[in-house]
Amino acid sequence: MSSDAAQTKFKRVMLKISGEALMGDQGFGLHPPTVQRIANEVKSVHELGVEICMVIGGGNIFRGLQGSAQGMERTTADYMGMLATVMNALAMQSALEGLGVFTRVISAIPMDQICEPYIRRRAVRHLEKKRVCIFAAGTGNPYFTTDTAATLRASEMACEAIFKGTKVDGVYDKDPVTNADAVRFETISFDDVLAKHLKVMDASAIALARDNNLPIIVFSLDEPGGFRGILAGKGTYTKVVS
């Protein structure tokens, strides 16, 4: 067992990433080298013996809220967004299995030819067998984001934390990209995130995580080795707790 594995206190975690994280420097779609890089990050954590759940957004292909804003009926737009998450999940599954990591895509909307339907006990059994479980199609309901889906599945799977991979290394009091004086929080409470309207996850996801005492760790997915390092207590991140 590596020294990182000895230090890792997490047995089962949820990794939530946006669909935009998979498009690299492109403005749209999937960027295979970026998918491969993230798959390598997941594999490095899997090798520590950590059981991994994943939820990937669909914003690189279709975002329901934007479709709705352009005149499309909201429920239809949201279902299209859910299908986009399935496409991303299949791409990540392909990359992980190419690295020798057994992976299951589990969809909230049944589509038996390409992935499994969501059955909680079966998903738990996959995790116990050290398979990565990618939960796709959100919660299966319109009007709920993949942030909420990640928090819901993390609660159902008894994950010990949600790791939210973003383009910045934590939660700031304002956008660090456009504000040089932005201050990063080491730790912040769920209530403060809601009160300050900080863009960690949507309000439903934050409230659900708070009610289930499920910490959210926000870190940069662009930092090589960042996911593994943070599991071992290294690196820069923000922890959102009760």
mmCIF file of N, CA and C in Angstrom, residues 59-146:
data_model
loop_
_atom_site.group_PDB
_atom_site.id
_atom_site.type_symbol
_atom_site.label_atom_id
_atom_site.label_comp_id
_atom_site.label_asym_id
_atom_site.label_seq_id
_atom_site.Cartn_x
_atom_site.Cartn_y
_atom_site.Cartn_z
ATOM 1 N N GLY A 59 -23.305 20.065 -19.809
ATOM 2 C CA GLY A 59 -23.279 21.405 -20.389
ATOM 3 C C GLY A 59 -22.387 21.572 -21.600
ATOM 4 N N ASN A 60 -21.464 20.631 -21.832
ATOM 5 C CA ASN A 60 -20.624 20.711 -23.031
ATOM 6 C C ASN A 60 -21.383 20.298 -24.293
ATOM 7 N N ILE A 61 -22.534 19.630 -24.105
ATOM 8 C CA ILE A 61 -23.343 19.172 -25.240
ATOM 9 C C ILE A 61 -24.675 19.916 -25.305
ATOM 10 N N PHE A 62 -25.369 19.963 -24.175
ATOM 11 C CA PHE A 62 -26.656 20.668 -24.135
ATOM 12 C C PHE A 62 -27.004 21.011 -22.693
ATOM 13 N N ARG A 63 -27.405 22.253 -22.483
ATOM 14 C CA ARG A 63 -27.807 22.689 -21.143
ATOM 15 C C ARG A 63 -29.290 23.041 -21.177
ATOM 16 N N GLY A 64 -30.085 22.306 -20.393
ATOM 17 C CA GLY A 64 -31.534 22.470 -20.417
ATOM 18 C C GLY A 64 -32.001 23.879 -20.138
ATOM 19 N N LEU A 65 -31.353 24.533 -19.176
ATOM 20 C CA LEU A 65 -31.785 25.870 -18.793
ATOM 21 C C LEU A 65 -31.582 26.860 -19.941
ATOM 22 N N GLN A 66 -30.479 26.709 -20.663
ATOM 23 C CA GLN A 66 -30.233 27.598 -21.800
ATOM 24 C C GLN A 66 -31.211 27.311 -22.930
ATOM 25 N N GLY A 67 -31.504 26.034 -23.149
ATOM 26 C CA GLY A 67 -32.486 25.673 -24.159
ATOM 27 C C GLY A 67 -33.847 26.264 -23.838
ATOM 28 N N SER A 68 -34.192 26.226 -22.560
ATOM 29 C CA SER A 68 -35.469 26.784 -22.111
ATOM 30 C C SER A 68 -35.512 28.294 -22.328
ATOM 31 N N ALA A 69 -34.364 28.939 -22.063
ATOM 32 C CA ALA A 69 -34.298 30.394 -22.225
ATOM 33 C C ALA A 69 -34.472 30.799 -23.685
ATOM 34 N N GLN A 70 -34.161 29.880 -24.584
ATOM 35 C CA GLN A 70 -34.283 30.189 -26.013
ATOM 36 C C GLN A 70 -35.633 29.759 -26.581
ATOM 37 N N GLY A 71 -36.581 29.477 -25.693
ATOM 38 C CA GLY A 71 -37.940 29.223 -26.148
ATOM 39 C C GLY A 71 -38.362 27.776 -26.150
ATOM 40 N N MET A 72 -37.448 26.867 -25.839
ATOM 41 C CA MET A 72 -37.813 25.457 -25.784
ATOM 42 C C MET A 72 -38.547 25.172 -24.476
ATOM 43 N N GLU A 73 -39.506 24.279 -24.540
ATOM 44 C CA GLU A 73 -40.257 23.923 -23.333
ATOM 45 C C GLU A 73 -39.293 23.317 -22.305
ATOM 46 N N ARG A 74 -39.357 23.782 -21.047
ATOM 47 C CA ARG A 74 -38.328 23.467 -20.049
ATOM 48 C C ARG A 74 -38.177 21.966 -19.795
ATOM 49 N N THR A 75 -39.271 21.243 -19.686
ATOM 50 C CA THR A 75 -39.170 19.813 -19.394
ATOM 51 C C THR A 75 -38.441 19.082 -20.509
ATOM 52 N N THR A 76 -38.785 19.384 -21.750
ATOM 53 C CA THR A 76 -38.111 18.773 -22.901
ATOM 54 C C THR A 76 -36.631 19.123 -22.905
ATOM 55 N N ALA A 77 -36.315 20.387 -22.652
ATOM 56 C CA ALA A 77 -34.921 20.832 -22.629
ATOM 57 C C ALA A 77 -34.133 20.098 -21.550
ATOM 58 N N ASP A 78 -34.737 19.920 -20.383
ATOM 59 C CA ASP A 78 -34.039 19.222 -19.296
ATOM 60 C C ASP A 78 -33.787 17.756 -19.636
ATOM 61 N N TYR A 79 -34.758 17.108 -20.280
ATOM 62 C CA TYR A 79 -34.546 15.716 -20.680
ATOM 63 C C TYR A 79 -33.410 15.614 -21.701
ATOM 64 N N MET A 80 -33.317 16.585 -22.598
ATOM 65 C CA MET A 80 -32.212 16.595 -23.551
ATOM 66 C C MET A 80 -30.877 16.745 -22.825
ATOM 67 N N GLY A 81 -30.863 17.586 -21.797
ATOM 68 C CA GLY A 81 -29.652 17.734 -20.977
ATOM 69 C C GLY A 81 -29.277 16.434 -20.282
ATOM 70 N N MET A 82 -30.276 15.685 -19.819
ATOM 71 C CA MET A 82 -30.011 14.390 -19.175
ATOM 72 C C MET A 82 -29.368 13.423 -20.153
ATOM 73 N N LEU A 83 -29.853 13.409 -21.400
ATOM 74 C CA LEU A 83 -29.265 12.529 -22.404
ATOM 75 C C LEU A 83 -27.811 12.917 -22.685
ATOM 76 N N ALA A 84 -27.512 14.205 -22.619
ATOM 77 C CA ALA A 84 -26.130 14.657 -22.806
ATOM 78 C C ALA A 84 -25.217 14.083 -21.718
ATOM 79 N N THR A 85 -25.722 13.984 -20.488
ATOM 80 C CA THR A 85 -24.892 13.429 -19.409
ATOM 81 C C THR A 85 -24.589 11.951 -19.651
ATOM 82 N N VAL A 86 -25.521 11.244 -20.293
ATOM 83 C CA VAL A 86 -25.280 9.831 -20.603
ATOM 84 C C VAL A 86 -24.139 9.719 -21.622
ATOM 85 N N MET A 87 -24.126 10.583 -22.612
ATOM 86 C CA MET A 87 -23.048 10.574 -23.602
ATOM 87 C C MET A 87 -21.700 10.813 -22.928
ATOM 88 N N ASN A 88 -21.641 11.767 -22.017
ATOM 89 C CA ASN A 88 -20.392 12.044 -21.299
ATOM 90 C C ASN A 88 -19.981 10.862 -20.425
ATOM 91 N N ALA A 89 -20.958 10.235 -19.785
ATOM 92 C CA ALA A 89 -20.670 9.090 -18.918
ATOM 93 C C ALA A 89 -20.088 7.932 -19.730
ATOM 94 N N LEU A 90 -20.642 7.691 -20.921
ATOM 95 C CA LEU A 90 -20.134 6.618 -21.769
ATOM 96 C C LEU A 90 -18.701 6.912 -22.236
ATOM 97 N N ALA A 91 -18.426 8.176 -22.534
ATOM 98 C CA ALA A 91 -17.065 8.559 -22.940
ATOM 99 C C ALA A 91 -16.081 8.313 -21.798
ATOM 100 N N MET A 92 -16.477 8.666 -20.571
ATOM 101 C CA MET A 92 -15.596 8.463 -19.420
ATOM 102 C C MET A 92 -15.434 6.976 -19.123
ATOM 103 N N GLN A 93 -16.518 6.208 -19.270
ATOM 104 C CA GLN A 93 -16.428 4.762 -19.073
ATOM 105 C C GLN A 93 -15.419 4.152 -20.050
ATOM 106 N N SER A 94 -15.491 4.554 -21.306
ATOM 107 C CA SER A 94 -14.576 4.037 -22.323
ATOM 108 C C SER A 94 -13.128 4.347 -21.959
ATOM 109 N N ALA A 95 -12.876 5.582 -21.507
ATOM 110 C CA ALA A 95 -11.514 5.981 -21.142
ATOM 111 C C ALA A 95 -11.016 5.197 -19.929
ATOM 112 N N LEU A 96 -11.869 5.030 -18.918
ATOM 113 C CA LEU A 96 -11.467 4.300 -17.715
ATOM 114 C C LEU A 96 -11.216 2.829 -18.008
ATOM 115 N N GLU A 97 -12.101 2.223 -18.778
ATOM 116 C CA GLU A 97 -11.917 0.799 -19.064
ATOM 117 C C GLU A 97 -10.705 0.574 -19.967
ATOM 118 N N GLY A 98 -10.348 1.576 -20.765
ATOM 119 C CA GLY A 98 -9.110 1.505 -21.537
ATOM 120 C C GLY A 98 -7.880 1.484 -20.639
ATOM 121 N N LEU A 99 -8.031 1.990 -19.422
ATOM 122 C CA LEU A 99 -6.950 1.985 -18.430
ATOM 123 C C LEU A 99 -7.028 0.776 -17.497
ATOM 124 N N GLY A 100 -8.010 -0.106 -17.763
ATOM 125 C CA GLY A 100 -8.136 -1.299 -16.938
ATOM 126 C C GLY A 100 -8.971 -1.110 -15.685
ATOM 127 N N VAL A 101 -9.756 -0.017 -15.620
ATOM 128 C CA VAL A 101 -10.615 0.235 -14.456
ATOM 129 C C VAL A 101 -12.042 -0.172 -14.808
ATOM 130 N N PHE A 102 -12.562 -1.191 -14.152
ATOM 131 C CA PHE A 102 -13.926 -1.641 -14.428
ATOM 132 C C PHE A 102 -14.914 -0.554 -14.017
ATOM 133 N N THR A 103 -15.827 -0.239 -14.915
ATOM 134 C CA THR A 103 -16.724 0.910 -14.736
ATOM 135 C C THR A 103 -18.135 0.546 -15.161
ATOM 136 N N ARG A 104 -19.113 1.070 -14.424
ATOM 137 C CA ARG A 104 -20.514 0.888 -14.787
ATOM 138 C C ARG A 104 -21.173 2.253 -14.944
ATOM 139 N N VAL A 105 -21.886 2.434 -16.061
ATOM 140 C CA VAL A 105 -22.721 3.620 -16.226
ATOM 141 C C VAL A 105 -24.125 3.233 -15.791
ATOM 142 N N ILE A 106 -24.678 4.012 -14.864
ATOM 143 C CA ILE A 106 -25.972 3.708 -14.264
ATOM 144 C C ILE A 106 -26.881 4.909 -14.499
ATOM 145 N N SER A 107 -27.940 4.693 -15.262
ATOM 146 C CA SER A 107 -28.787 5.807 -15.697
ATOM 147 C C SER A 107 -30.097 5.864 -14.916
ATOM 148 N N ALA A 108 -30.494 7.089 -14.566
ATOM 149 C CA ALA A 108 -31.788 7.293 -13.912
ATOM 150 C C ALA A 108 -32.940 7.123 -14.898
ATOM 151 N N ILE A 109 -32.640 7.197 -16.198
ATOM 152 C CA ILE A 109 -33.631 6.938 -17.245
ATOM 153 C C ILE A 109 -33.251 5.613 -17.900
ATOM 154 N N PRO A 110 -34.099 4.605 -17.849
ATOM 155 C CA PRO A 110 -33.723 3.292 -18.401
ATOM 156 C C PRO A 110 -33.404 3.355 -19.892
ATOM 157 N N MET A 111 -32.272 2.803 -20.243
ATOM 158 C CA MET A 111 -31.873 2.627 -21.647
ATOM 159 C C MET A 111 -30.957 1.402 -21.657
ATOM 160 N N ASP A 112 -31.605 0.249 -21.589
ATOM 161 C CA ASP A 112 -30.935 -1.003 -21.264
ATOM 162 C C ASP A 112 -29.837 -1.410 -22.238
ATOM 163 N N GLN A 113 -29.908 -0.957 -23.476
ATOM 164 C CA GLN A 113 -28.902 -1.383 -24.445
ATOM 165 C C GLN A 113 -27.528 -0.784 -24.176
ATOM 166 N N ILE A 114 -27.491 0.345 -23.471
ATOM 167 C CA ILE A 114 -26.194 1.026 -23.322
ATOM 168 C C ILE A 114 -25.741 1.203 -21.880
ATOM 169 N N CYS A 115 -26.641 1.090 -20.910
ATOM 170 C CA CYS A 115 -26.229 1.251 -19.516
ATOM 171 C C CYS A 115 -27.261 0.608 -18.587
ATOM 172 N N GLU A 116 -26.912 0.502 -17.329
ATOM 173 C CA GLU A 116 -27.795 -0.134 -16.356
ATOM 174 C C GLU A 116 -28.816 0.864 -15.819
ATOM 175 N N PRO A 117 -29.994 0.394 -15.447
ATOM 176 C CA PRO A 117 -30.935 1.261 -14.732
ATOM 177 C C PRO A 117 -30.455 1.450 -13.294
ATOM 178 N N TYR A 118 -30.888 2.531 -12.667
ATOM 179 C CA TYR A 118 -30.455 2.780 -11.290
ATOM 180 C C TYR A 118 -31.220 1.886 -10.312
ATOM 181 N N ILE A 119 -30.481 0.999 -9.661
ATOM 182 C CA ILE A 119 -31.001 0.187 -8.559
ATOM 183 C C ILE A 119 -29.983 0.334 -7.433
ATOM 184 N N ARG A 120 -30.387 0.915 -6.340
ATOM 185 C CA ARG A 120 -29.419 1.297 -5.296
ATOM 186 C C ARG A 120 -28.573 0.121 -4.824
ATOM 187 N N ARG A 121 -29.203 -0.986 -4.492
ATOM 188 C CA ARG A 121 -28.446 -2.116 -3.956
ATOM 189 C C ARG A 121 -27.422 -2.651 -4.968
ATOM 190 N N ARG A 122 -27.808 -2.658 -6.241
ATOM 191 C CA ARG A 122 -26.878 -3.133 -7.267
ATOM 192 C C ARG A 122 -25.693 -2.177 -7.382
ATOM 193 N N ALA A 123 -25.970 -0.878 -7.326
ATOM 194 C CA ALA A 123 -24.896 0.116 -7.409
ATOM 195 C C ALA A 123 -23.928 -0.028 -6.237
ATOM 196 N N VAL A 124 -24.470 -0.233 -5.044
ATOM 197 C CA VAL A 124 -23.619 -0.425 -3.861
ATOM 198 C C VAL A 124 -22.732 -1.654 -4.050
ATOM 199 N N ARG A 125 -23.294 -2.709 -4.610
ATOM 200 C CA ARG A 125 -22.525 -3.931 -4.833
ATOM 201 C C ARG A 125 -21.395 -3.697 -5.839
ATOM 202 N N HIS A 126 -21.647 -2.896 -6.876
ATOM 203 C CA HIS A 126 -20.575 -2.559 -7.822
ATOM 204 C C HIS A 126 -19.427 -1.854 -7.094
ATOM 205 N N LEU A 127 -19.777 -0.921 -6.219
ATOM 206 C CA LEU A 127 -18.744 -0.187 -5.478
ATOM 207 C C LEU A 127 -17.948 -1.136 -4.588
ATOM 208 N N GLU A 128 -18.641 -2.048 -3.932
ATOM 209 C CA GLU A 128 -17.958 -3.017 -3.064
ATOM 210 C C GLU A 128 -16.997 -3.894 -3.853
ATOM 211 N N LYS A 129 -17.315 -4.109 -5.135
ATOM 212 C CA LYS A 129 -16.443 -4.895 -6.016
ATOM 213 C C LYS A 129 -15.388 -4.012 -6.681
ATOM 214 N N LYS A 130 -15.252 -2.774 -6.197
ATOM 215 C CA LYS A 130 -14.231 -1.830 -6.663
ATOM 216 C C LYS A 130 -14.425 -1.394 -8.113
ATOM 217 N N ARG A 131 -15.686 -1.358 -8.548
ATOM 218 C CA ARG A 131 -15.990 -0.791 -9.856
ATOM 219 C C ARG A 131 -16.327 0.690 -9.685
ATOM 220 N N VAL A 132 -15.895 1.514 -10.613
ATOM 221 C CA VAL A 132 -16.296 2.923 -10.609
ATOM 222 C C VAL A 132 -17.725 3.000 -11.126
ATOM 223 N N CYS A 133 -18.584 3.717 -10.416
ATOM 224 C CA CYS A 133 -19.978 3.879 -10.827
ATOM 225 C C CYS A 133 -20.205 5.313 -11.299
ATOM 226 N N ILE A 134 -20.585 5.464 -12.557
ATOM 227 C CA ILE A 134 -20.896 6.787 -13.108
ATOM 228 C C ILE A 134 -22.416 6.903 -13.202
ATOM 229 N N PHE A 135 -22.975 7.793 -12.423
ATOM 230 C CA PHE A 135 -24.433 7.977 -12.399
ATOM 231 C C PHE A 135 -24.815 9.026 -13.441
ATOM 232 N N ALA A 136 -25.647 8.608 -14.390
ATOM 233 C CA ALA A 136 -25.998 9.474 -15.519
ATOM 234 C C ALA A 136 -27.487 9.822 -15.509
ATOM 235 N N ALA A 137 -27.863 10.770 -16.341
ATOM 236 C CA ALA A 137 -29.254 11.235 -16.507
ATOM 237 C C ALA A 137 -29.801 11.915 -15.258
ATOM 238 N N GLY A 138 -28.921 12.532 -14.499
ATOM 239 C CA GLY A 138 -29.357 13.306 -13.329
ATOM 240 C C GLY A 138 -30.152 12.482 -12.348
ATOM 241 N N THR A 139 -31.229 13.078 -11.846
ATOM 242 C CA THR A 139 -32.133 12.342 -10.948
ATOM 243 C C THR A 139 -33.217 11.625 -11.742
ATOM 244 N N GLY A 140 -33.252 11.869 -13.062
ATOM 245 C CA GLY A 140 -34.324 11.329 -13.892
ATOM 246 C C GLY A 140 -35.520 12.243 -13.975
ATOM 247 N N ASN A 141 -35.418 13.410 -13.317
ATOM 248 C CA ASN A 141 -36.526 14.370 -13.270
ATOM 249 C C ASN A 141 -36.093 15.729 -13.804
ATOM 250 N N PRO A 142 -36.954 16.415 -14.547
ATOM 251 C CA PRO A 142 -36.632 17.784 -14.956
ATOM 252 C C PRO A 142 -36.608 18.715 -13.749
ATOM 253 N N TYR A 143 -36.050 19.872 -13.932
ATOM 254 C CA TYR A 143 -35.963 20.925 -12.904
ATOM 255 C C TYR A 143 -34.946 20.613 -11.807
ATOM 256 N N PHE A 144 -34.193 19.521 -11.918
ATOM 257 C CA PHE A 144 -33.135 19.227 -10.961
ATOM 258 C C PHE A 144 -31.800 19.169 -11.710
ATOM 259 N N THR A 145 -30.771 19.773 -11.131
ATOM 260 C CA THR A 145 -29.465 19.820 -11.790
ATOM 261 C C THR A 145 -28.652 18.563 -11.478
ATOM 262 N N THR A 146 -27.522 18.425 -12.178
ATOM 263 C CA THR A 146 -26.622 17.314 -11.873
ATOM 264 C C THR A 146 -25.914 17.529 -10.533
#
